[in-house]
Structures are given as C-alpha cells and as structure tokens.
XYZ file of C-alpha atoms in Angstrom:
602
model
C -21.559 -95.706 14.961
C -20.208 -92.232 14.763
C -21.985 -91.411 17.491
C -19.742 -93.953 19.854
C -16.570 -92.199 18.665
C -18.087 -88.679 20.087
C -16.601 -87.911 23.408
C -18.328 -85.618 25.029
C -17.038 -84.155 28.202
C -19.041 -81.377 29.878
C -17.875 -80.235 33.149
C -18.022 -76.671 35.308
C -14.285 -76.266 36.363
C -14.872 -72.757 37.631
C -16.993 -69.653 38.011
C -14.495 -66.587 37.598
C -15.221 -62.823 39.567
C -16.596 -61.890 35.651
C -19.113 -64.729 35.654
C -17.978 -66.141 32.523
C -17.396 -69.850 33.178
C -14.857 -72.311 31.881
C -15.787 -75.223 29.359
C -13.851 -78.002 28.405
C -15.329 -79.315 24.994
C -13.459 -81.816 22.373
C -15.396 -83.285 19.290
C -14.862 -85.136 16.886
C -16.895 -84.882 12.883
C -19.708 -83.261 14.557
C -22.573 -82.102 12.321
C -22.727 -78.611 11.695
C -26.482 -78.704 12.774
C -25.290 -80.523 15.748
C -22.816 -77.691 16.979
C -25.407 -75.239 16.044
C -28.022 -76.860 18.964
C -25.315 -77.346 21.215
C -24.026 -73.494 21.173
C -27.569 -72.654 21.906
C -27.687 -74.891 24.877
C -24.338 -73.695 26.238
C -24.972 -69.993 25.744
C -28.561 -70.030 26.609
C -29.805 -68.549 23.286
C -32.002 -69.008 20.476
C -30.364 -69.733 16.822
C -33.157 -69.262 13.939
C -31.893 -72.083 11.314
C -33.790 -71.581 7.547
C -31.142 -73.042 5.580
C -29.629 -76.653 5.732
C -25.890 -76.821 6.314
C -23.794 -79.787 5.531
C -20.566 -80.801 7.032
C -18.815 -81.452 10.370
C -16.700 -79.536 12.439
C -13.635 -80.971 14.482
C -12.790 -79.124 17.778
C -9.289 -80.202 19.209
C -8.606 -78.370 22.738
C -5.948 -78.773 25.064
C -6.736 -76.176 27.524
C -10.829 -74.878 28.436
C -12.312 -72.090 26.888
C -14.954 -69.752 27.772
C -18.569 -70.457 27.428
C -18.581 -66.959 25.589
C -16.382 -67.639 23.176
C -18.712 -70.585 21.548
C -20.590 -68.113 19.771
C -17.449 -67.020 18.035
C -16.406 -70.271 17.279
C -20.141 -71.084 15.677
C -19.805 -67.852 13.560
C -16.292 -69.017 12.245
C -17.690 -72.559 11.368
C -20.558 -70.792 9.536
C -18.727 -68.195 8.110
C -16.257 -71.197 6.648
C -19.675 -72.539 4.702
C -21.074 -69.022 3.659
C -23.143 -68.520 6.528
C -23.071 -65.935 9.551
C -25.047 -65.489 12.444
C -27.251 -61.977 12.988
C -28.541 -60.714 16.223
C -32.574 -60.081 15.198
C -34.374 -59.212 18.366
C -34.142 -61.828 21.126
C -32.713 -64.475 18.924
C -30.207 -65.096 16.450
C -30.806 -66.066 12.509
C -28.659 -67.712 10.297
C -27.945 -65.880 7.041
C -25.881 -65.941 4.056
C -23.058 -63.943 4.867
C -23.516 -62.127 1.785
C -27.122 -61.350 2.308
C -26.043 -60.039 6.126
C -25.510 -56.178 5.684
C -29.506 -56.606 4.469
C -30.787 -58.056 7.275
C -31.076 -54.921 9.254
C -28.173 -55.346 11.435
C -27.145 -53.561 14.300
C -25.641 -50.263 14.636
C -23.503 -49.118 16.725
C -22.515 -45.149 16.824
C -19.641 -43.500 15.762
C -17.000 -43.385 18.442
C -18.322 -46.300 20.289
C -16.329 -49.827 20.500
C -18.373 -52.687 18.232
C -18.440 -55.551 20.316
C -19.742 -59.376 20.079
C -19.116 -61.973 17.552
C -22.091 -61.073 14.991
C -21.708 -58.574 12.204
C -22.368 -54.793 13.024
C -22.359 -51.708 11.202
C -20.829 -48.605 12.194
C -19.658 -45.016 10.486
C -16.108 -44.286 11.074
C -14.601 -40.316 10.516
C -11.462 -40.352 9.044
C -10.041 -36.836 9.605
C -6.399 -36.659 8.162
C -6.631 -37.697 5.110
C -8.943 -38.361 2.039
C -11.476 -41.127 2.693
C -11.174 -42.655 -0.460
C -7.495 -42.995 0.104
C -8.049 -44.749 3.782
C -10.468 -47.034 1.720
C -8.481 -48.529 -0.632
C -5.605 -49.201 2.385
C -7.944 -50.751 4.555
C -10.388 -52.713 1.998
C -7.865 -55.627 2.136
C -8.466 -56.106 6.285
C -12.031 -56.539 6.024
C -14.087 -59.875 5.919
C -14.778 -61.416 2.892
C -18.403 -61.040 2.901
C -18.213 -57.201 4.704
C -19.763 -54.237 3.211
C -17.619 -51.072 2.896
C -18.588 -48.075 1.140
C -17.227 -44.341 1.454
C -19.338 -40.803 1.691
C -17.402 -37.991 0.319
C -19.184 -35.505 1.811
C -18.614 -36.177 5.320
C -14.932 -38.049 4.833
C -16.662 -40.868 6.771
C -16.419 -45.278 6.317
C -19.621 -46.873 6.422
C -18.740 -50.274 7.223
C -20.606 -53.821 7.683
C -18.559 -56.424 9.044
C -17.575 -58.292 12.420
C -16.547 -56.025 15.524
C -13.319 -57.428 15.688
C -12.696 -56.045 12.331
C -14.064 -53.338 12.573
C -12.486 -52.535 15.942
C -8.604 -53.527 14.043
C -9.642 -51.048 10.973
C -10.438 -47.940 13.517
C -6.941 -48.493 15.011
C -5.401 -48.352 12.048
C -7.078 -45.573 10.372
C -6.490 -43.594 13.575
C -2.578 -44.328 13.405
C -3.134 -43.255 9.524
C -4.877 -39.997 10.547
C -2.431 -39.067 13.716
C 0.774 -39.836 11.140
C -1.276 -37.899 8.260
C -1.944 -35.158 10.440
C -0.638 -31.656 8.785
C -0.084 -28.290 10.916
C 0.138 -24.611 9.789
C 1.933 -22.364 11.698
C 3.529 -18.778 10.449
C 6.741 -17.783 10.668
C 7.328 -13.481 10.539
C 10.501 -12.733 9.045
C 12.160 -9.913 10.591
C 15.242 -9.122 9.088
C 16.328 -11.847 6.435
C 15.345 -11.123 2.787
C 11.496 -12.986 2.106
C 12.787 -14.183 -1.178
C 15.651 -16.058 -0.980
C 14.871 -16.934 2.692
C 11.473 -19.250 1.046
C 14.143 -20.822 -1.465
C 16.371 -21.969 1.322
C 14.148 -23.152 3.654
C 12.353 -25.099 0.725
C 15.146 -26.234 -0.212
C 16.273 -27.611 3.002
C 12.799 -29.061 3.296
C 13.581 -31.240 0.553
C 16.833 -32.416 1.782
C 16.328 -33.611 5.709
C 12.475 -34.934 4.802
C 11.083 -37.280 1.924
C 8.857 -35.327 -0.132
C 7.668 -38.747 -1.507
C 6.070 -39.854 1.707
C 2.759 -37.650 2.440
C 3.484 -38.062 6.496
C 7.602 -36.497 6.325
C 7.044 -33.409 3.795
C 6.651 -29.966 5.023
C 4.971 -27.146 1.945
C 6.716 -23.935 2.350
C 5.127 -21.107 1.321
C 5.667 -17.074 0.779
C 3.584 -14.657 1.777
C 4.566 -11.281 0.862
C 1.361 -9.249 3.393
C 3.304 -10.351 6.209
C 6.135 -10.829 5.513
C 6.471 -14.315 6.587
C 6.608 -17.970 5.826
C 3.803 -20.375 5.810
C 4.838 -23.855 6.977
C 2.376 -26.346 6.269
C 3.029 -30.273 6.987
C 4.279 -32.794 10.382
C 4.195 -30.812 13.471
C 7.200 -32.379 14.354
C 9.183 -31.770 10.978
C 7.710 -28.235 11.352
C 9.457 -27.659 14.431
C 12.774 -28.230 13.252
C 12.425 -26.349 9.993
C 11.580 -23.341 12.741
C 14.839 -23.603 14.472
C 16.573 -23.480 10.974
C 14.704 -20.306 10.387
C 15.239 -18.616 13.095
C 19.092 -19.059 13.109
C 19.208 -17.488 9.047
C 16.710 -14.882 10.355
C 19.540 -13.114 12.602
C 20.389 -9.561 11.706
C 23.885 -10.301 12.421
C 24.447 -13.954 10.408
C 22.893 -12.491 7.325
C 24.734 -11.551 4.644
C 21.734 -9.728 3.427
C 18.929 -7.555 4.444
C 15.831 -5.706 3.290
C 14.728 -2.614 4.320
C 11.938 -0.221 3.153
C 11.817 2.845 4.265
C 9.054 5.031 4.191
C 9.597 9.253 3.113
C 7.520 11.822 4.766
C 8.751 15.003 3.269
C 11.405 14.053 0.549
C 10.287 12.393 -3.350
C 11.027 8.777 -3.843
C 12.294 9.154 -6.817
C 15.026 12.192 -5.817
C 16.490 10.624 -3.375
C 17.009 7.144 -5.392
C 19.047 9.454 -7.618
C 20.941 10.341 -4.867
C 21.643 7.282 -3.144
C 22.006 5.447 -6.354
C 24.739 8.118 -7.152
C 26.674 7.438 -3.781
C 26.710 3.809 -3.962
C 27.779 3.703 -7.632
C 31.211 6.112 -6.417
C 32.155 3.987 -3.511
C 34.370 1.124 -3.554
C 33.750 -2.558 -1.972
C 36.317 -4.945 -1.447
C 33.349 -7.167 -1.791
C 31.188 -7.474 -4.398
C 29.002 -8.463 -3.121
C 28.825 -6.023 0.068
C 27.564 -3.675 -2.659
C 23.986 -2.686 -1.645
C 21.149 -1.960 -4.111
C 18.810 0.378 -3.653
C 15.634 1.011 -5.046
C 12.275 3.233 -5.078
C 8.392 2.701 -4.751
C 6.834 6.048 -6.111
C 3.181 4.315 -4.975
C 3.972 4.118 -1.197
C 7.239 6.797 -1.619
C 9.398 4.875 -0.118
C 12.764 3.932 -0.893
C 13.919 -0.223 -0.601
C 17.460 -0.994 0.710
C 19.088 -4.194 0.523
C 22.423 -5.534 1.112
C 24.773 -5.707 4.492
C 23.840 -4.987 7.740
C 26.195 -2.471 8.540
C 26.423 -0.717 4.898
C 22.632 -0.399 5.553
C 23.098 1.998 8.610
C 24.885 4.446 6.635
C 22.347 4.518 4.003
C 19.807 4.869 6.328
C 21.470 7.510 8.382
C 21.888 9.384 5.145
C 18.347 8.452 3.904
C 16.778 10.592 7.796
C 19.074 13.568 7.001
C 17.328 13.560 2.940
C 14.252 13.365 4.446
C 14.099 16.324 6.918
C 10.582 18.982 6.681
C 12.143 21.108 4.024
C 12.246 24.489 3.911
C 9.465 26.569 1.746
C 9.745 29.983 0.170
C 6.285 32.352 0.049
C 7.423 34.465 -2.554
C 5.608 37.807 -2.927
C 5.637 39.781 -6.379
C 4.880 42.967 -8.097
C 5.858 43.902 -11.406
C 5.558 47.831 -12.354
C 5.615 49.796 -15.314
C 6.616 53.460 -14.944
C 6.452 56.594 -17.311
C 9.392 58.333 -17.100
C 8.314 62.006 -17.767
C 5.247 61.038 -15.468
C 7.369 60.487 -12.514
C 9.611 62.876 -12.899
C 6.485 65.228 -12.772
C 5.321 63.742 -9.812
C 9.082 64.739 -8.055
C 8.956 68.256 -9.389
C 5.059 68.635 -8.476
C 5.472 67.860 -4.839
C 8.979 69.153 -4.512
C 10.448 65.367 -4.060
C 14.090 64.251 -5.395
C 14.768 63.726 -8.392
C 13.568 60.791 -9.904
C 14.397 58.513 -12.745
C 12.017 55.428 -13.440
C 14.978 53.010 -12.918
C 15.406 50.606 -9.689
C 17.820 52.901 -8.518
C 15.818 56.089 -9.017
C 12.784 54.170 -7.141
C 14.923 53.364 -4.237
C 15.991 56.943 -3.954
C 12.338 58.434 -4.378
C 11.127 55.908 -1.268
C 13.266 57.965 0.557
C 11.480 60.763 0.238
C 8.143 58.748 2.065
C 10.383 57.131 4.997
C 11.508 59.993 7.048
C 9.982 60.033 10.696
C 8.533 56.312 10.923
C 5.505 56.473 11.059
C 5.034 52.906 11.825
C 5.432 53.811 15.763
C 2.279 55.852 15.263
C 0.216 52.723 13.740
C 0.292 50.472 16.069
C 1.199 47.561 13.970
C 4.343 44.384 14.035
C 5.653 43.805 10.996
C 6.394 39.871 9.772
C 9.479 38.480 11.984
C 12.605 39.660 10.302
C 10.374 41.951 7.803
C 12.613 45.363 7.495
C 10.711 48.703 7.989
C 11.831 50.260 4.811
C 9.603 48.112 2.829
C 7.178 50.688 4.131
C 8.262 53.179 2.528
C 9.000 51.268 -1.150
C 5.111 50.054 -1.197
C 4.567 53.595 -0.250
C 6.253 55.124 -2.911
C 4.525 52.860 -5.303
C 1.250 53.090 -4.194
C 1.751 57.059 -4.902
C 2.662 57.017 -7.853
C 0.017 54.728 -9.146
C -2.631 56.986 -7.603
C -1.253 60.028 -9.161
C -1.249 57.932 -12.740
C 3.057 57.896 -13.264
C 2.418 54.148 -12.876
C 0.357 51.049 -13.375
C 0.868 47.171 -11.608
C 0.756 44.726 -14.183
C 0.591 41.532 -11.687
C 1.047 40.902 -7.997
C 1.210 37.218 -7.964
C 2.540 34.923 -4.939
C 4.309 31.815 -4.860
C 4.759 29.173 -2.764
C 8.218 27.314 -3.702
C 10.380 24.458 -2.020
C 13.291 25.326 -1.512
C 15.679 23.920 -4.463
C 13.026 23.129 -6.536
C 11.665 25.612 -9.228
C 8.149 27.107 -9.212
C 6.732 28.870 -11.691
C 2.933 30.982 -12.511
C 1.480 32.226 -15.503
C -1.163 34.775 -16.166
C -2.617 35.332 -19.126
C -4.450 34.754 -22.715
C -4.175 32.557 -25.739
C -4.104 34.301 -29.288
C -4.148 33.304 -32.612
C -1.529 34.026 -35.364
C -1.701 33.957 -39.287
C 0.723 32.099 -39.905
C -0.091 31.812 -44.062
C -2.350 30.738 -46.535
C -3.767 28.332 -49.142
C -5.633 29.066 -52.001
C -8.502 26.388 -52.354
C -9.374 27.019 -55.542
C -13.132 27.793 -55.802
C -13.489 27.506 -52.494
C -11.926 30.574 -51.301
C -8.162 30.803 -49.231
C -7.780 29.136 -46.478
C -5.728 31.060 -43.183
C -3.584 29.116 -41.153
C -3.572 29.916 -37.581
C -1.146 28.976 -34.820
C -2.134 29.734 -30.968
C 0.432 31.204 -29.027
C 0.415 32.646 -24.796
C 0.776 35.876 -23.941
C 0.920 36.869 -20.921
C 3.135 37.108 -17.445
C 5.175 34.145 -16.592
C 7.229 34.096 -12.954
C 9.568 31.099 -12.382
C 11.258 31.096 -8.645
C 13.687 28.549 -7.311
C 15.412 29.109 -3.839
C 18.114 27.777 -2.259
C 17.724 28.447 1.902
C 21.133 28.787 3.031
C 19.689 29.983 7.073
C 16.475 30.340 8.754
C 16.763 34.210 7.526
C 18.650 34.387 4.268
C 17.436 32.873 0.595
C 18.704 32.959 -2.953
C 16.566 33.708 -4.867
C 16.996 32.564 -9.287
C 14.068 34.892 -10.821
C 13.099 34.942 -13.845
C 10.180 36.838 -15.056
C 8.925 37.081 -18.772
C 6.086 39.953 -20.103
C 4.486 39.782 -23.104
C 2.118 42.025 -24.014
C -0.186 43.159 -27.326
C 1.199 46.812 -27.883
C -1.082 47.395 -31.243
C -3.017 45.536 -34.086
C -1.033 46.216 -37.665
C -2.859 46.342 -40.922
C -4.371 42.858 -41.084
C -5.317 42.663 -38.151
C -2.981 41.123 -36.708
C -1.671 41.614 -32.885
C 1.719 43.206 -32.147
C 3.248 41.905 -29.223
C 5.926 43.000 -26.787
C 8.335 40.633 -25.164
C 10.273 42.007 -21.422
C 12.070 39.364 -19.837
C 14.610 39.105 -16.700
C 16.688 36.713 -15.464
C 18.461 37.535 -11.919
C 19.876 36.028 -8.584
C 19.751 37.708 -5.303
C 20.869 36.988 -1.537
C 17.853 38.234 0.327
C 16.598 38.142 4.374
C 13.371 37.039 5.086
C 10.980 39.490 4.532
C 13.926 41.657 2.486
C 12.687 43.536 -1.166
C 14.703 43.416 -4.080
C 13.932 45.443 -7.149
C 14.800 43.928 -10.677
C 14.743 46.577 -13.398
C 16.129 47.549 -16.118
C 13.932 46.234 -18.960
C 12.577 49.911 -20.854
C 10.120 50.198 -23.618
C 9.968 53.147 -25.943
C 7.165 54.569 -27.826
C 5.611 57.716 -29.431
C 2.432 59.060 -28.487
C 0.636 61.535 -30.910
C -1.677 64.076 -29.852
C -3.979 66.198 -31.871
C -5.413 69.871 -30.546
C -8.172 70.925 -32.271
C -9.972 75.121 -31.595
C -13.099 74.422 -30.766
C -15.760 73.827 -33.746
C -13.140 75.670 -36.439
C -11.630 72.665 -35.832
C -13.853 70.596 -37.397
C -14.347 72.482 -40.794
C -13.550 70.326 -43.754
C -10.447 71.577 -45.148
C -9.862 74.616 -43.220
C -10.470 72.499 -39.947
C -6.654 71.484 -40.614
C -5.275 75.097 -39.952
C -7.223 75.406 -36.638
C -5.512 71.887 -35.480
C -2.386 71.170 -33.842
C -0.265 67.761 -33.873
C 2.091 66.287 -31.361
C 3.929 63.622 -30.924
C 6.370 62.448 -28.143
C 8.233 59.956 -27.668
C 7.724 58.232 -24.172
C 9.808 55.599 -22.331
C 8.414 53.282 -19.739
C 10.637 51.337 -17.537
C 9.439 47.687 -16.152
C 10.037 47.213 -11.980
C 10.280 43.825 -10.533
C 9.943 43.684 -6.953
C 10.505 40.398 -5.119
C 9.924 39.660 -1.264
C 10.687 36.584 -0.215
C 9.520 34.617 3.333
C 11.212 31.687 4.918
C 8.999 29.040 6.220
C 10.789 26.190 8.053
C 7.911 24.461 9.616
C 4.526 24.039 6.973
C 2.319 25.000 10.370
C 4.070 28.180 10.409
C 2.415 28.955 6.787
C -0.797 30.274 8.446
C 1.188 32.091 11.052
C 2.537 34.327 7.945
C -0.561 34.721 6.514
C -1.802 36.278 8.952
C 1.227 38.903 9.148
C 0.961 39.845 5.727
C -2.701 40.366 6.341
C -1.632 42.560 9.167
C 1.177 43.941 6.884
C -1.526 44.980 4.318
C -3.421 46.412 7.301
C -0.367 48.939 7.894
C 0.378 49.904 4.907
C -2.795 51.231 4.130
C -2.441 53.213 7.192
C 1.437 53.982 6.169
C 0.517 55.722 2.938
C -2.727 57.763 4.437
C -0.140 59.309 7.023
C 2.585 59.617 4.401
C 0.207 61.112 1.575
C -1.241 63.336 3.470
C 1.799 64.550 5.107
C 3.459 64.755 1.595
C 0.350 66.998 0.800
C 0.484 69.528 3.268
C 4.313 69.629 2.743
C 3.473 70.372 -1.329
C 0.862 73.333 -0.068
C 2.956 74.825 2.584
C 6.028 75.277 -0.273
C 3.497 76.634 -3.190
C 1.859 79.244 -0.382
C 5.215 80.583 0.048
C 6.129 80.864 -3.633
C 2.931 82.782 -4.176
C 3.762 85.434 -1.912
C-alpha cells in the first residue's frame, strides 16, 4: 500500500507576468520511473526511456516551485543514478551520463550564455593566460561525468557539461584572464643614466609587488635603441612603477647623468685626451662628483657622465673644441740654382748682382718689380696676397728659361691647422747591401729598398684670420752618379725652419749648397780624333760648380672649408697673371738689355 502513503497535491496557485507557473509537489519513495512520467506531464514534454532505473526519490517542499524547474530536479535524480537527460530533436532521451558528450549534444557558440538543465557543449577563449594552465584550475568545478579537453592552438576550452557549469567556469576564467591580464607600455629616459636606472626600478619592482604571484609582478626591461624602459606586467602595478620613474628621471634629483655628444669637425679621440686631461687636474670635494668621460671613434662622439652641473662645463668646453677649424693650402716650390749661371744672367742683362742664396734672390726680384705692372693686367690678386710675389715668381721663371735654374717640385698641401701634413715624391731603389757565397751555386747579393725622393712635412699653427706659423721641413734626395758597381750615389738636402707668415705671404728657405766639378773636353775638329796624336789637338777642363737649393713657401688661410673653392679659383686667376707679369717684364727686361749693348757699340 505504498501507493496510500503518496500524497499528491497538484494545484495552480498562480500564473506570474513570465508565464512560468507555481507548483506545489511533496512525495514520498516515488519510483524513479514514476517521477520520470510525471515531469513529462508537468512540463509538457517527451522523455525517451531505454534503460530501466531503480530507486525512489523523496521530494520534501515547504514553499512551491516552478513548473520549470522539474526538469532540473529530474536531471539531478538521474544524474544521482548515472543517468542524464539530452535534448535530441523534439524530445528528450535518457543516457548514461558518461555516454552524453556522444550523443550529439547541443552547441551553443562561443560568447553566448548556455542555458537549460541538459548538458551542452560550448568553446570558451581564454585570452590571458595559457589554456592548459586555466584547465587544470577549473577541471575540479566541472560535473563528474563532463567532458573537458584543451586546443593549444587557439588557447580555447572545449567543454561538455551542464549550462550552469559551464556558465560558473566562464566567470571564473574571465576573472582569471582580467587579473592575468599583462600591459606593455615604454618609458623614454631622458636624462637619468639607462643602466643603473633598469637596476633600480627592477629592483623596486621586486620590493612593493610579489614576484611569486603571476597577477602582482611587473618584467622590467632595457632597451638601449631608445633609450628607454620596457614595463611589461598589471596595468595597475605599471602605473605606479611610472610615477617612480619619472621622479629618478629629473635632471635636477639625479646624482648622475649621461650625455653623448656628437663632433662635427674635431677627432673623438683628441679631444678625450683633452678632457680626460682636465678632469684628472681638478679637484672634487666629492668623489664622486668626479665625471668620466669617454669616446666612440665609430659615431665620433664623445660620452659624458657624472653631475648635472659639472656636465655644463664640459660641454661648454667640448662646443669651443669642436669649432670648423682652420686649414692651411700650402703652396711650394723648391729650386736649384747655378751660381756662375746666375750671376751670368745679372751681368748679361745688366741686372744686380746676384748670388744664388735667398738673400741674393730677393734682391734680383727687385730688379723685375719696378713700375707694377699688375695695374696694366687687369687682374685681383688672392685676398691679402702681396704684389711682390709677382715679381719673386718672375724672377724665377727667368731664370729657368734662360737655363741658371731648374724646379725640382711644386707640390701643394692642404694641412689643418696644428696637425702635421706631409707629401712625398719619388722612387724606390735597391741597395747592395752584401753577399753570400753559395757554394756551387754562385753568390748571392743582398738587396735592401730604400726612397728617394722629395719629402715636404707642414704643420701650422693659425694664430689670426691673416697670419700662420708655419714648421717646414723639407728633405731632397737625389741620385748624383752610379760608382763602379753599379751602384747609385745619392745626395741628401734637408731643412728644417719656422716662419710667421700673412696669408698669401712667400718665404724663401735656403741655404742648403751642393758642390761639384764638371769636366769638359775640347777637341780641333777631326785632328782631334787621331789615335795618339788626337791627345795634343784636345783640351780638358774642369770646374768646380756650386748649386744652391731655394725653398719657397706660400701659405693660404682658409677659415670656412666652402671658401676652399673660392681660392682655387684665385690662384687659377693668379697663374693667369703671372703669365702675363713675366711677358711684360721679359720683354721689357729685353729691350732694356738691347738699348744698353747699342750704346756700348758705338
């Protein structure tokens, strides 16, 4: 009579504005099979049975409860017996629950709430953090009978179970991925040193946020391109590891800063030396005030760290170092007069006396200055060029064309100032230097290879936009003969000088004399030649000559480097007038000559 103790009370109490109406139910060892038929009656649906399930079920209720809620109640009876219920079509079909995930169940799409009491399946992105990770946290939460699987390659949770669960686990995994959530932002540093800057701040880092939990610690890191921090990690821990930073990167709380400056005219590596001198002499109360300095040759540039305000100084000192610096164009022309030739010359075309010394060349230009011609050519001169420098290439040029002289080199240099240039012109010979006898086969000559030639070495100091000193030296070697064995006989002139010159000013270096015999042999015509008695018919002569070596130095000052091609093309015009100098000169220098012989002949 188990029936009789069932009390069965079935009534409508109310229809609500959502339609679901209130059910007061209250049972007592009711057959599972019974329950099932009476949930279908209530809810008005079909339940597919295949599977006989024993027991009862015992429903104690104080209060109603919804007819919608019955099915949820059914699936928790079922589910306590290894059943569930699946939606198939218009009806439901109970299942094992651990044969439900194959019995096609519904899906709903990502980002859509699961609902209903029946087991769904639905993707869920997890987006902060790895979804293995997520897995393991959440695998506890999920039915006992649920399916739950990961897919690596899209970070995602495929997941089988009831919406309720499902709809707790999203929650949850989106508190995990908002808490999980990491932001980058860059920080430019703008005066603190990079360096020790990223050690601080990591530093701090460590200290206000636990490392150990994944959601509090913020990754510094250094990146030297930009000169910045990276800051990777909370947004909100983020933001207060920027305030830090920007209160150590202040120019005037620093106890240190880094500077690199870049040189446009001046070597790297010179004015290190020069710096690194001043900072070594000075004194600092504090140690650690001291700055230290240091060059780049790849980017010339020199690096400055240390105090704010020693760092002005340096860097005021650093601008001045690095001004356009002046250049030198240094014109040459090295000489060699015969002595007897020139004084020839003088006597031929009634000129002073002349010596082949720098001071008799000065006094034999006088003779080709007189009226200035110049004012008849037409011509301007370099800016601060004197006029008499006519005259000296004048004098010169005459005496080459009449044979008393010869120009070994004309080179030109371009030096900056303080710093030594040098050129070299000329040809590599070889030397015996001994030999070794190599038995049968033969003696072997040792040779060494030595330069001779013309070397010019120039270094000026600019003390004005129109004055230079000039340290010369110039060295000629030449071959004067071959001895005996064949070997060359060389000559060595050399000169070493300093001169206080104006732009466009000559000075002529000389002093350096060779001496040397010259034979000569007469012969009469065809007696000459006899054997034997040819020797009485032939005369022989020697005399001893003496050649003196002129060094002639011009130097122009060239403060700005686009002012290089604006002197070139003065000394082109320069050229252009002296040409014109000497015909006028020469020619009036000839006339002179005739007019004085036509009045000695009569």
């Amino acid at each position: 009579m188990r029936y009789i103790k069932l009390l069965l009370l079935l009534t409508i109490m109310t229809t609500s504005l959502s339609a679901r109406e209130e059910v007061n139910i209250k049972f007592d060892k009711l057959q599972i099979s019974k329950f099932i038929k009476l949930v279908a009656k209530l809810s008005n649906t079909n339940i597919l049975v295949t599977n006989k399930i024993n027991g009862t079920v015992d429903m104690i209720t104080s209060t109603p409860i919804y007819d919608d809620e019955l099915m949820g109640i059914l699936v928790s009876v079922l589910e306590s017996k290894g059943f569930t219920l699946i939606k198939n079509g218009s009806y439901y079909e109970v299942v094992r629950s651990t044969e439900a995930a194959k019995h096609n169940v519904p899906v709903v799409r990502s980002g859509y709430i699961a609902r209903g009491h029946t087991m769904v399946t639905q993707a869920i992105k997890v987006k902060g953090e790895n979804v293995d990770i997520v897995a393991a946290k959440v695998r506890y939460l999920i039915s006992k009978t649920a399916k739950l699987m990961t897919m690596k390659e899209s970070n995602t949770l495929l997941l089988t179970d009831y919406p309720a669960n499902i709809q707790t686990i999203k929650r949850i995994i989106k508190d995990l991925d908002t808490q999980n959530t990491k932001t980058i932002e860059i920080v430019e540093i703008k005066h603190a040193d990079l360096k020790q800057l990223h050690a601080q701040i990591a530093d701090i880092s460590k200290s206000i946020f636990n490392a150990k939990v994944a959601t509090q610690g913020v990754k510094v890191l250094i990146n030297n391109d930009i000169n910045g921090l990276i800051l990777i990690g909370n947004a909100k821990n983020i933001k207060e590891l920027k305030k830090v930073i920007k209160q150590l990167d202040n120019e005037q709380n620093l106890n240190e800063v880094v500077q690199i400056i870049p040189l446009k005219n001046s070597d790297a590596k010179s004015v290190l030396a020069t710096l690194t001198e001043i900072v070594t002499k000075q004194t600092f109360s504090d140690p650690s005030m001291k700055p230290n300095v240091s060059a780049s040759e790849e980017i010339n540039a020199v690096i400055i760290v240390g105090n704010p305000g020693v760092l002005k100084g340096l860097k005021k000192i650093i601008e001045t170092l690095d001004k356009e610096k002046y250049q030198v164009y240094v014109q040459a022309r090295i000489v060699e007069i015969n002595k007897d030739d020139a004084e020839q010359i003088g006597m031929k075309y009634n000129l002073e006396a002349f010596s082949a010394t720098s001071a008799g060349l000065i006094a034999f230009s006088g003779n080709f200055g007189g009226t200035s011609a110049l004012s008849m050519l037409g011509g301007t001169l370099p800016t601060g060029a004197p006029t008499s420098g006519l005259a000296l290439g004048a004098s010169l040029d005459f005496l080459q064309t009449n044979g008393a002289s010869k120009t070994i080199s004309s080179p030109s240099i371009l030096c900056v100032n303080n710093q030594e240039s040098s050129i070299y012109v000329g040809k590599t010979l070889s030397f015996a230097t001994g030999s070794n006898s190599a038995g049968t086969l033969g003696t072997t000559t040792n040779f060494k290879r030595e330069d001779v030639g013309l070397t010019l070495k120039i270094k000026p100091r600019v003390s004005s936009n129109d004055k230079v000193t000039l340290d010369a030296e110039a060295v000629l070697e030449n071959v004067l003969s071959v001895d005996q064995n064949g070997q060359p006989i060389t000559t060595k002139q050399s000169v070493i000088t300093q001169a206080i010159l104006r732009h466009g000013e000559s000075i002529i270096i000389g002093g350096l004399v060779k001496n040397y015999t010259t034979n000569t042999e007469t012969k009469v015509p065809i007696l000459g030649d006899i054997p034997l008695l040819g020797w009485f018919f032939t005369h022989h002569d020697s005399k001893d000559q003496q050649d003196n070596l002129i060094v002639i130095l011009t130097p122009y000052i060239i403060d700005k480097s686009e002012k290089l091609s604006e002197l070139q093309k003065q000394l082109g015009e320069l050229t252009r007038l002296q040409t014109e100098y000497n015909r006028e000169v020469f020619t009036a220098i000839e006339e002179s000559s005739d007019a004085t012989q036509e009045e000695m002949n009569k």
